[in-house]
PDB file of C-alpha atoms in Angstrom:
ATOM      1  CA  UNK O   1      27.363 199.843 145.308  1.00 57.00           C
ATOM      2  CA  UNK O   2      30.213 197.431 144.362  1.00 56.00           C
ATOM      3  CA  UNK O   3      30.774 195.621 140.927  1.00 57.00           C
ATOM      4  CA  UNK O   4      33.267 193.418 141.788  1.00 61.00           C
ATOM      5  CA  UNK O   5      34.060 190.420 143.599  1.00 58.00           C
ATOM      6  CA  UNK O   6      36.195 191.848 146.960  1.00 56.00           C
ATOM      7  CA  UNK O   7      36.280 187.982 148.015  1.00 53.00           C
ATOM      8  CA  UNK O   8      38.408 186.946 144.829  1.00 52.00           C
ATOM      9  CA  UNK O   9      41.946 186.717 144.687  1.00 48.00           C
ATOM     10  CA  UNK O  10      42.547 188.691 141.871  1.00 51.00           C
ATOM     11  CA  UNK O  11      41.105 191.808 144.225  1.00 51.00           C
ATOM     12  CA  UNK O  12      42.422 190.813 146.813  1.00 53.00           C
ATOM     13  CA  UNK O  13      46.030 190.654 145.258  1.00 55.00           C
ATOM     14  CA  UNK O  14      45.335 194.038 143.667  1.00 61.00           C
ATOM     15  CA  UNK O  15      44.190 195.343 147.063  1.00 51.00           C
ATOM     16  CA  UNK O  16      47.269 194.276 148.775  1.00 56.00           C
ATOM     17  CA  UNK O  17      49.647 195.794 145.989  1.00 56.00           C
ATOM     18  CA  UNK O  18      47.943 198.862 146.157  1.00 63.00           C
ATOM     19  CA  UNK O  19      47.684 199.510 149.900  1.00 57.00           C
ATOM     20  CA  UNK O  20      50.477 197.084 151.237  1.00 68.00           C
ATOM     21  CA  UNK O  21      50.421 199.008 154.814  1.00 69.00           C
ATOM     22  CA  UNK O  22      47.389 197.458 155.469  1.00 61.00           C
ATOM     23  CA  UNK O  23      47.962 193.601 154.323  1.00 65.00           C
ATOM     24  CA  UNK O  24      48.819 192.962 158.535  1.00 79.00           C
ATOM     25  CA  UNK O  25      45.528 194.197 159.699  1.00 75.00           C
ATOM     26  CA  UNK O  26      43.981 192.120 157.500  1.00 72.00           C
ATOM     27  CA  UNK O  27      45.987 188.609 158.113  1.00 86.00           C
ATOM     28  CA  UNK O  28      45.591 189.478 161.995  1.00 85.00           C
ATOM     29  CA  UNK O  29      41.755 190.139 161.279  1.00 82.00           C
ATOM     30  CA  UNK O  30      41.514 186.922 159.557  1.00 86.00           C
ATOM     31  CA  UNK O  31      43.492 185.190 161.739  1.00 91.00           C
ATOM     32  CA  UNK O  32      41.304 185.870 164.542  1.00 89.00           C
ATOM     33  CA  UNK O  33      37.822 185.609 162.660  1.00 86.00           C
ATOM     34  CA  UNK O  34      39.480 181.729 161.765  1.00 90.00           C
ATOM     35  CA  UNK O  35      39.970 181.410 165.475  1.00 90.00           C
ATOM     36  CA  UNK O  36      36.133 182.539 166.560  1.00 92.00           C
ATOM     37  CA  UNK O  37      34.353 180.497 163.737  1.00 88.00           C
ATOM     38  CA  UNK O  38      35.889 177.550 165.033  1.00 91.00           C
ATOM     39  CA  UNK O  39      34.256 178.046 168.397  1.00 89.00           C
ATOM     40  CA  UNK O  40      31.070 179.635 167.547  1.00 91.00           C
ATOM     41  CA  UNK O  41      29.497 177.014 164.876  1.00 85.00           C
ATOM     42  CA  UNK O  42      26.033 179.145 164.322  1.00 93.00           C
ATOM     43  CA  UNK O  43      27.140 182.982 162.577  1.00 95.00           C
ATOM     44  CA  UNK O  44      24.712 185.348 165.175  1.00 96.00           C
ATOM     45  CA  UNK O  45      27.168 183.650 168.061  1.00 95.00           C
ATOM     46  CA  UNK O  46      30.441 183.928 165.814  1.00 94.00           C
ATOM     47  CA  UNK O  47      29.347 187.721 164.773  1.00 94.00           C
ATOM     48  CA  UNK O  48      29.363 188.193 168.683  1.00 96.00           C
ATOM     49  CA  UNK O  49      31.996 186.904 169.296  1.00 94.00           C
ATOM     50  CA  UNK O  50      33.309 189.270 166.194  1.00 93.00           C
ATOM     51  CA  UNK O  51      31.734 192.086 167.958  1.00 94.00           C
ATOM     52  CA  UNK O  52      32.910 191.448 171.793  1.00 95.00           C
ATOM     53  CA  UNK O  53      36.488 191.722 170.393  1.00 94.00           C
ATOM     54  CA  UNK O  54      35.559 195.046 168.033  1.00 93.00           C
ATOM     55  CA  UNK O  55      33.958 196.795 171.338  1.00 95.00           C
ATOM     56  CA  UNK O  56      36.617 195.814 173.378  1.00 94.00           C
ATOM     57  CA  UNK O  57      39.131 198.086 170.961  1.00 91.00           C
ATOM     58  CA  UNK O  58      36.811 200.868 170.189  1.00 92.00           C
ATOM     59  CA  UNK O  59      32.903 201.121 170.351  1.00 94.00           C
ATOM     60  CA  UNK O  60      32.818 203.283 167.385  1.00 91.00           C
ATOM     61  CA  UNK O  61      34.647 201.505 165.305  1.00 89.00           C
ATOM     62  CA  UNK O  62      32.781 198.099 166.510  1.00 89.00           C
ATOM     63  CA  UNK O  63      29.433 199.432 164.548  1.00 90.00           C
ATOM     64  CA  UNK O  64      31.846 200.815 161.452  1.00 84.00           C
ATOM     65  CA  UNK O  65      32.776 204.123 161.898  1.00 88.00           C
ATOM     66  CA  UNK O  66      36.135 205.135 161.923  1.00 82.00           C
ATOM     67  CA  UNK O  67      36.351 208.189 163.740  1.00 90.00           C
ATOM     68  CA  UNK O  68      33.809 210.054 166.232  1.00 91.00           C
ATOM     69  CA  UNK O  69      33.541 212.614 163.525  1.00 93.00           C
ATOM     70  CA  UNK O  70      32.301 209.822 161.089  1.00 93.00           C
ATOM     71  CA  UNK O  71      29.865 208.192 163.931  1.00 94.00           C
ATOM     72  CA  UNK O  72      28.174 211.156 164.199  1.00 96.00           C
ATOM     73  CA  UNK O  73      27.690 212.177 160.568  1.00 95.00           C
ATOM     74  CA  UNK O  74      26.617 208.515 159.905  1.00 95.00           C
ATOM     75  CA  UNK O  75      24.193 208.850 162.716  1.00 96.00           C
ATOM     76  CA  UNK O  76      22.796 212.616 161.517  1.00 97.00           C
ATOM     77  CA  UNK O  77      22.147 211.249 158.081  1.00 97.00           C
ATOM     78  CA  UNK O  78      20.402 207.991 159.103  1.00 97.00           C
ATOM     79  CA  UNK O  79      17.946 210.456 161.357  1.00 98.00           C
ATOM     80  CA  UNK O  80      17.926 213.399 158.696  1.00 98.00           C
ATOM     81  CA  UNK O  81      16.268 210.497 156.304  1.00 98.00           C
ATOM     82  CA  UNK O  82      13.810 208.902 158.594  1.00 98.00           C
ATOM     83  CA  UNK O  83      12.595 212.069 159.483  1.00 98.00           C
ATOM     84  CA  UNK O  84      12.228 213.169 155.959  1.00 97.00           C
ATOM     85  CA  UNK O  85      10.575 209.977 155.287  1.00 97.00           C
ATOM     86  CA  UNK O  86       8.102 210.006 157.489  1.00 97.00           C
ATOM     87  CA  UNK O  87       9.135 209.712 160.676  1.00 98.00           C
ATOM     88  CA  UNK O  88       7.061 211.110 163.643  1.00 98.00           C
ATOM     89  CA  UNK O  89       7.730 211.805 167.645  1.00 98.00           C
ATOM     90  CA  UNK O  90       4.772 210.031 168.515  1.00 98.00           C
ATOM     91  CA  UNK O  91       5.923 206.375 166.743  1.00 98.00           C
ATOM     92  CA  UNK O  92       7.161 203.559 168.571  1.00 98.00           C
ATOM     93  CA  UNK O  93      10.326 202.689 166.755  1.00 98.00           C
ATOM     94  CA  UNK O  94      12.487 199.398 167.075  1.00 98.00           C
ATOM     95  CA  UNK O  95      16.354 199.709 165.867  1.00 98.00           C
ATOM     96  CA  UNK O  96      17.743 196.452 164.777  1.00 98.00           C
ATOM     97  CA  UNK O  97      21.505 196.228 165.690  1.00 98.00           C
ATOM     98  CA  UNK O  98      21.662 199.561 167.868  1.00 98.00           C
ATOM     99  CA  UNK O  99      25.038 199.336 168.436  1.00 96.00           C
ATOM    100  CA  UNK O 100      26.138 202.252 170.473  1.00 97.00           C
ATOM    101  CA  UNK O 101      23.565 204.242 169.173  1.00 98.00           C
ATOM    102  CA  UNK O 102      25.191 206.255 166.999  1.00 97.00           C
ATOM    103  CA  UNK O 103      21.413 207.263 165.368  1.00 98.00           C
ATOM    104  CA  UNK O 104      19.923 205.955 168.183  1.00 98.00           C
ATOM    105  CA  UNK O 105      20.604 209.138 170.526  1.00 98.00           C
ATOM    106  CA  UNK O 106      18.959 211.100 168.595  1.00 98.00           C
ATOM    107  CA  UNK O 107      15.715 209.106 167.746  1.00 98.00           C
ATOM    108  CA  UNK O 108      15.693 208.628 171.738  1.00 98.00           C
ATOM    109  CA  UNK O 109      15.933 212.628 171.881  1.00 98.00           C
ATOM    110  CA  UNK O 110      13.135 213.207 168.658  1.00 98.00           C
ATOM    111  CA  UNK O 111      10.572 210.262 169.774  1.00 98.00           C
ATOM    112  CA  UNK O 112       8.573 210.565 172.527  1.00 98.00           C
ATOM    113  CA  UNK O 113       9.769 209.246 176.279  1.00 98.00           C
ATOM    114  CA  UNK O 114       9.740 205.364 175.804  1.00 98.00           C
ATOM    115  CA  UNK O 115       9.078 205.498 172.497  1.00 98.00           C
ATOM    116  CA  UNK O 116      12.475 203.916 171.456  1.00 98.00           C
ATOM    117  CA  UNK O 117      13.696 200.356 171.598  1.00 98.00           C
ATOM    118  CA  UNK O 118      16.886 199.220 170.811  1.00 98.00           C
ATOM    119  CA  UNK O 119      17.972 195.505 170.431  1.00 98.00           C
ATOM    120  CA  UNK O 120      21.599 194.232 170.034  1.00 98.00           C
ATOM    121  CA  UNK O 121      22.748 190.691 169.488  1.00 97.00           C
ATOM    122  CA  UNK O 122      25.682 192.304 171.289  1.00 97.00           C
ATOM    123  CA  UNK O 123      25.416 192.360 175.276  1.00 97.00           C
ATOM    124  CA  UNK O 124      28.982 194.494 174.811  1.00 97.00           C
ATOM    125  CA  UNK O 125      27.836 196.880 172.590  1.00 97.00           C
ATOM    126  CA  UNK O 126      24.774 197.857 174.877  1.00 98.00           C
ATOM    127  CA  UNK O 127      26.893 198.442 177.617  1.00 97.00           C
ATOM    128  CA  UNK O 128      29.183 201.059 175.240  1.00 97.00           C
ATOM    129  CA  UNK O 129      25.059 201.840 174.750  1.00 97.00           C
ATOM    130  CA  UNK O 130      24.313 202.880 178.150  1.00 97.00           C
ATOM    131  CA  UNK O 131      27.471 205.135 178.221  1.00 97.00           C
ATOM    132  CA  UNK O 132      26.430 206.997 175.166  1.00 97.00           C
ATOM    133  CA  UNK O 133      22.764 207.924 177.604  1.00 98.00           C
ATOM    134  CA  UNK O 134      24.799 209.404 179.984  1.00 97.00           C
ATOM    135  CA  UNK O 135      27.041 211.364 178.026  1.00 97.00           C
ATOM    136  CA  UNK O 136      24.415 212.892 176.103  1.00 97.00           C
ATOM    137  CA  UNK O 137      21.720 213.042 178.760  1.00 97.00           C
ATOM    138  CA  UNK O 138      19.138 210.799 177.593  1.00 98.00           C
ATOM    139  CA  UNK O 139      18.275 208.724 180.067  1.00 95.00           C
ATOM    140  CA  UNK O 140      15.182 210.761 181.400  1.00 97.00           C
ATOM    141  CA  UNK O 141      13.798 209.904 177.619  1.00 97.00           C
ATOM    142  CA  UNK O 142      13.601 206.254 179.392  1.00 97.00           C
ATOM    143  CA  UNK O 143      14.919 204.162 176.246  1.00 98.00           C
ATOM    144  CA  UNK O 144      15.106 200.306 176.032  1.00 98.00           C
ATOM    145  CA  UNK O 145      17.765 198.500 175.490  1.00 98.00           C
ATOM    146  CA  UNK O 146      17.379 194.776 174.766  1.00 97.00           C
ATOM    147  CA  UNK O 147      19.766 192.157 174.271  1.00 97.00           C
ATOM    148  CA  UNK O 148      18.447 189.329 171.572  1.00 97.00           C
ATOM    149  CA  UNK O 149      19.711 186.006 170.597  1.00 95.00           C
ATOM    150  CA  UNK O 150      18.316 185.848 167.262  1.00 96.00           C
ATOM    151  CA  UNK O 151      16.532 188.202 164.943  1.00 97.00           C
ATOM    152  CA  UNK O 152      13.167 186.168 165.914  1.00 96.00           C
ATOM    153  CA  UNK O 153      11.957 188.518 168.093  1.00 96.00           C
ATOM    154  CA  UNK O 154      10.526 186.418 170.543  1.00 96.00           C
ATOM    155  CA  UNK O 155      10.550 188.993 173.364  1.00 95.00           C
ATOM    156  CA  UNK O 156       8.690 191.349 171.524  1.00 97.00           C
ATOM    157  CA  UNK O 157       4.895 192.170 171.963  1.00 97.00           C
ATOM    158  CA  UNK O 158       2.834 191.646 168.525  1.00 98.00           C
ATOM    159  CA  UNK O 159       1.859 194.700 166.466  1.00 97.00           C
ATOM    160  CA  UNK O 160       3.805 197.040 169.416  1.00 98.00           C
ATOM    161  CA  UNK O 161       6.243 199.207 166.518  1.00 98.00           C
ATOM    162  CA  UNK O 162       5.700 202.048 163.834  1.00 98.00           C
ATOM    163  CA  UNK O 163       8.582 201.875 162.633  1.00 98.00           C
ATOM    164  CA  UNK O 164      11.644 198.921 162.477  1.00 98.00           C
ATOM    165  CA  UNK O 165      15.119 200.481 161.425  1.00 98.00           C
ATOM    166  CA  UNK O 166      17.748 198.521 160.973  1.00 98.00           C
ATOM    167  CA  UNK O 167      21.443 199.928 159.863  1.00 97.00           C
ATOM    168  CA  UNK O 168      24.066 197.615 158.556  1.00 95.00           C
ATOM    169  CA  UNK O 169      22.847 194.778 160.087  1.00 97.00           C
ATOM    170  CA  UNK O 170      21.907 192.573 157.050  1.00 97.00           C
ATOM    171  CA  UNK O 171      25.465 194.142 155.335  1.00 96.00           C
ATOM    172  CA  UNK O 172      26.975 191.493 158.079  1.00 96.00           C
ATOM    173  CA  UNK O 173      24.112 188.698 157.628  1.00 97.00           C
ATOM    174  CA  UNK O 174      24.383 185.873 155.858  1.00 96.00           C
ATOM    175  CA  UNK O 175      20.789 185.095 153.789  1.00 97.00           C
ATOM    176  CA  UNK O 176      19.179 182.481 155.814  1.00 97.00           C
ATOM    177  CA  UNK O 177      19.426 185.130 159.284  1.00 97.00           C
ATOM    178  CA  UNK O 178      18.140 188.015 156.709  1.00 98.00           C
ATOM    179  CA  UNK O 179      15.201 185.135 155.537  1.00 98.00           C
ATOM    180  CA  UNK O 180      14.345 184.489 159.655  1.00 98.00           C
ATOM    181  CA  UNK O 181      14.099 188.756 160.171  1.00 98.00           C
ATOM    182  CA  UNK O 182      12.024 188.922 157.268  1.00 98.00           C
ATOM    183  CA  UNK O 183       9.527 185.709 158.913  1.00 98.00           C
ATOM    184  CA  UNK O 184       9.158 187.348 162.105  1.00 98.00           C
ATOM    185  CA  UNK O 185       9.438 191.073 161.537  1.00 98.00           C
ATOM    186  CA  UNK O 186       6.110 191.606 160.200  1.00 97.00           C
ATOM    187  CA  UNK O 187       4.549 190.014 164.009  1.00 97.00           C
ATOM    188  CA  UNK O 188       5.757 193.231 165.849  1.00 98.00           C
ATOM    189  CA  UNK O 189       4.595 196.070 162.984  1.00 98.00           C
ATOM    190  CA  UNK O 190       1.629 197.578 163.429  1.00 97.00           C
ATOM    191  CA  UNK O 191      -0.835 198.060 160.103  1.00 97.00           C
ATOM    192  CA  UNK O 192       0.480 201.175 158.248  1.00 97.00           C
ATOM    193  CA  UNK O 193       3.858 200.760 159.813  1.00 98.00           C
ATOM    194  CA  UNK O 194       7.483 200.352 157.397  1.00 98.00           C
ATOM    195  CA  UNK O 195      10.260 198.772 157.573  1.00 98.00           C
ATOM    196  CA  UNK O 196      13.570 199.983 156.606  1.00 98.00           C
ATOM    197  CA  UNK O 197      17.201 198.296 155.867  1.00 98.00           C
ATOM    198  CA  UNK O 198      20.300 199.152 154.575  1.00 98.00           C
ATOM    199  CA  UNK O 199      22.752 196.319 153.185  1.00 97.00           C
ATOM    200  CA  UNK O 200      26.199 195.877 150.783  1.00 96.00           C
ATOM    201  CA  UNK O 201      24.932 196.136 146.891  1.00 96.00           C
ATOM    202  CA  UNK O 202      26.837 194.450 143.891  1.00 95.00           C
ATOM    203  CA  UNK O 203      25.651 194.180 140.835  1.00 92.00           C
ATOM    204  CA  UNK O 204      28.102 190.968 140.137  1.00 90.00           C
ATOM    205  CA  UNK O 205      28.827 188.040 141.871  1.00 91.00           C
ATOM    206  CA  UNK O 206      27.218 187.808 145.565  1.00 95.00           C
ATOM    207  CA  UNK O 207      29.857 186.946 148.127  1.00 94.00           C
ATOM    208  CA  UNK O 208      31.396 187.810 151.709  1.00 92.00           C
ATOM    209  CA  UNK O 209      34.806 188.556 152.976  1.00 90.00           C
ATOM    210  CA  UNK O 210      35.320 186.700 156.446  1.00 87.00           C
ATOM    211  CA  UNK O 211      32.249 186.187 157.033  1.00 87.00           C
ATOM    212  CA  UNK O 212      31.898 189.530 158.486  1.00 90.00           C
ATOM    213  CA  UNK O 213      30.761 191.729 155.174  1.00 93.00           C
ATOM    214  CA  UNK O 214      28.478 190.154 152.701  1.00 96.00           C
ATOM    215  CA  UNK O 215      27.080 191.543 149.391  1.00 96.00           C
ATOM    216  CA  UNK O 216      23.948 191.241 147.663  1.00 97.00           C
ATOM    217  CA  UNK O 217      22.550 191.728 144.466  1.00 97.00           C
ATOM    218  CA  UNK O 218      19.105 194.127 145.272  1.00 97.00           C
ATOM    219  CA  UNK O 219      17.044 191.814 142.935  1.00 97.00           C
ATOM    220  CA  UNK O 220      17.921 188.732 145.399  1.00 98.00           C
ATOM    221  CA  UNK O 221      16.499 190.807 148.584  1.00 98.00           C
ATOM    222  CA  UNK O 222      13.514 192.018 146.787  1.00 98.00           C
ATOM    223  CA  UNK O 223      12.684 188.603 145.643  1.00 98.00           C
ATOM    224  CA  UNK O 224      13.619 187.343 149.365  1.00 98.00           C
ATOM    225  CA  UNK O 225      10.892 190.185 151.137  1.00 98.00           C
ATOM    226  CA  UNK O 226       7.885 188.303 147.825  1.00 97.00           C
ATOM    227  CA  UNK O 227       8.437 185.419 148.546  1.00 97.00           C
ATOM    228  CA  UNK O 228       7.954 185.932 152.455  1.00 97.00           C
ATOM    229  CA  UNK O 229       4.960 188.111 152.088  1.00 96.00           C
ATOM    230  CA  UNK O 230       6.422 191.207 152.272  1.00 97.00           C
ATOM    231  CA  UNK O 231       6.072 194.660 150.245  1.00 97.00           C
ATOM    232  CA  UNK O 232       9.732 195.833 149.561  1.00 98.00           C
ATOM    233  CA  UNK O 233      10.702 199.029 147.679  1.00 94.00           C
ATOM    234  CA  UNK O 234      14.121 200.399 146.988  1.00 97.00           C
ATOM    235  CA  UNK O 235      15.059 203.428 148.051  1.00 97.00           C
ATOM    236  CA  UNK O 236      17.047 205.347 145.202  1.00 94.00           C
ATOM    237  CA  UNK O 237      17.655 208.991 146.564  1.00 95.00           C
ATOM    238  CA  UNK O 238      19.275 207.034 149.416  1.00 96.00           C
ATOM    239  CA  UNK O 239      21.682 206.070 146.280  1.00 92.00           C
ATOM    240  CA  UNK O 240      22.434 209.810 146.249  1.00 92.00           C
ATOM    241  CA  UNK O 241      23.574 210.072 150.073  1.00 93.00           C
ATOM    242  CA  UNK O 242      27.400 209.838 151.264  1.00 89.00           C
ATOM    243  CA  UNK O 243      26.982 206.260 152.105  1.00 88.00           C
ATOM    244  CA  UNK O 244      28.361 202.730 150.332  1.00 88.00           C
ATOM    245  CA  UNK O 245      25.142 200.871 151.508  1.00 95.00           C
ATOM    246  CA  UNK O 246      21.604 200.628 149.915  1.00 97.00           C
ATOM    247  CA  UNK O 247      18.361 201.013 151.340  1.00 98.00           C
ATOM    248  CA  UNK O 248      15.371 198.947 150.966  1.00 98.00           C
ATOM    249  CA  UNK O 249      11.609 199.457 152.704  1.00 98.00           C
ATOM    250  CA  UNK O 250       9.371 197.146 153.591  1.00 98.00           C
ATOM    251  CA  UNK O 251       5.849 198.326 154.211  1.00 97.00           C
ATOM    252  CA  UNK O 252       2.630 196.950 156.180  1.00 96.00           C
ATOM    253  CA  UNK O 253      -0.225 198.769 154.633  1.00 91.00           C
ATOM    254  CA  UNK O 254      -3.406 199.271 156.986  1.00 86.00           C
ATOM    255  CA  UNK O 255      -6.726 197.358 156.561  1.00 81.00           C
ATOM    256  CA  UNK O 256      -8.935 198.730 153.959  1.00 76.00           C
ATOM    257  CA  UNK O 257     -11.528 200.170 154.680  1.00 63.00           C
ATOM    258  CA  UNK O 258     -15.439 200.114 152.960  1.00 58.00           C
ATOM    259  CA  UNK O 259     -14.435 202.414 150.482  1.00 57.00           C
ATOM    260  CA  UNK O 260     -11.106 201.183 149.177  1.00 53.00           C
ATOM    261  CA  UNK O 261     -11.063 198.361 146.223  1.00 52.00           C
ATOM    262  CA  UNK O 262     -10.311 195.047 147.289  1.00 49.00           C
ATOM    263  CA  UNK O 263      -7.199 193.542 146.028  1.00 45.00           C
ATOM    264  CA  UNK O 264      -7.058 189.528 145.368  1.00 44.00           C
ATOM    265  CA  UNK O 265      -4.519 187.718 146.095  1.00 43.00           C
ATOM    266  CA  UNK O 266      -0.730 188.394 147.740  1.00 43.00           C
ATOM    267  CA  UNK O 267       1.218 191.680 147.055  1.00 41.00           C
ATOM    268  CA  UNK O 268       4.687 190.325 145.428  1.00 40.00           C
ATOM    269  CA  UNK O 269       6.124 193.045 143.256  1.00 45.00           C
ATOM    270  CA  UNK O 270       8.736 195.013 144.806  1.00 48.00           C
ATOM    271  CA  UNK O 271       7.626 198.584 143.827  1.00 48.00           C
ATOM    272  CA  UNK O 272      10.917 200.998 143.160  1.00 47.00           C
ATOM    273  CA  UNK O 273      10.659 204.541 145.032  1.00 48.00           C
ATOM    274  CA  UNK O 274      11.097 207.662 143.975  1.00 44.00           C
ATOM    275  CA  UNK O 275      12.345 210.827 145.524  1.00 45.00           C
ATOM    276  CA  UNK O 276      10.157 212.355 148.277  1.00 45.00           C
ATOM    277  CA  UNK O 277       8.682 208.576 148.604  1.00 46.00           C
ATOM    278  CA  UNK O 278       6.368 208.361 145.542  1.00 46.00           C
ATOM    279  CA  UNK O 279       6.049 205.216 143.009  1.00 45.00           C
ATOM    280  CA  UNK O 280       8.238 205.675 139.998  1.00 43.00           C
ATOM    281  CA  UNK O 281       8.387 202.406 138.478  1.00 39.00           C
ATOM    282  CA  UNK O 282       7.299 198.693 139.154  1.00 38.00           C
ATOM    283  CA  UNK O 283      10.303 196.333 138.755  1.00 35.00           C
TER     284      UNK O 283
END
């Protein structure tokens, strides 16, 4: 979680005084995000553009990790906390933003065969996708791998997933793509299925830096998931992981049946969860 403003000049003078070795990465990274964003006018085409040059360096680093060591513990504790969160071999799950499946290798190897689907907005990062099958033997789990355009969905079959996952994929949205997820995720969840997403927290000003991180306060997402419809619950032991992203699930509860009471009207609190997934406190 970050309090200040990273896009202001005052941090970013302080940042550059502080760790002047890496002031040149950053004009060259801006530099060339200037250069994309002038030829990519919508941001899902500029942040694949952004990620055609990433994956063309390194793979790992493309979906954040800076090391291999650090793109597999990142990808063990996404899957330790799924699991522990409900997470069962016989789901369907979809992964938003796959990448290179850094947790996606071992969903494929926990789920059932062809019970995992992966979508990219990245046709460059599936292909580093493919390579991570073979190297860890996966393939005879028969995964799918699905480029998208948008986070629409269109491809998809209606109520077809248990579970939607997506990892720092909205920590690189701006709100109106995060607003079009949130319209057309709910098509492709079946009734008792969740939701869950991780993005950049502040508790100040909401902002981005190049276009490629963005920050948001939790209160604005919450209030985002209401006022589409959707049931959203923070995550706080997530809070307690090694990780510099929140978590927020959104869940599809199952038709009631005779003997539960009937609820009027549309569910738009955001409900705050406590460890080992119980309510703690409606906010």
């Amino acid at each position: 979680m970050h309090s200040h403003n990273r896009a202001s000049v005052v941090h970013q003078l302080r940042y550059a005084l502080g760790h002047p070795g890496r002031v040149p990465r950053h004009l060259r990274r801006l530099t060339r995000n200037t250069w994309l964003r002038l030829g990519n006018r919508d941001h899902i085409s500029y942040y694949r553009a952004v990620m055609r040059s990433d994956t063309a360096r390194s793979p790992h680093a493309a979906v954040g990790s800076r090391s291999y060591r650090r793109w597999v513990a990142l990808g063990k504790m996404q899957f330790d906390y799924l699991v522990r969160h409900g997470l069962r071999p016989e789901h369907r799950m979809l992964e938003i933003g796959c990448g290179n499946l850094r947790a996606g290798r071992l969903f494929i190897g926990y789920l059932d065969p062809g019970n995992y689907y992966g979508v990219d907005i990245s046709p460059d990062i599936l292909l580093a996708a493919q390579e991570t099958l073979a190297t860890y033997d996966l393939r005879d789990r028969f995964p799918h791998l699905l480029p998208v355009r948008d986070l629409r969905f269109d491809a998809l079959p209606d109520r077809a997933f248990d579970v939607v996952h997506a990892h720092s994929v909205f920590s690189h949205s701006p709100l109106h793509v995060i607003e079009e997820c949130f319209r057309s995720v709910g098509r492709v969840v079946r009734p008792g299925g969740w939701f869950d997403f991780t993005f950049d927290r502040t508790e100040g000003r909401e902002h981005h830096v190049l276009r490629e991180d963005f920050y948001y306060r939790a209160e604005t997402l919450l209030d985002l998931a209401a006022e589409c419809g959707l049931r959203a619950a923070l995550m706080d032991d997530w809070e307690r992981l090694p990780h510099r992203q929140s978590k927020i699930r959104v869940t599809f509860p199952a038709p009631e049946t005779s003997e539960d009471h009937a609820v009027e009207g549309p569910v738009r609190e955001a409900v705050r969860v406590a460890p080992g997934g119980g309510e703690e406190s409606r906010i």
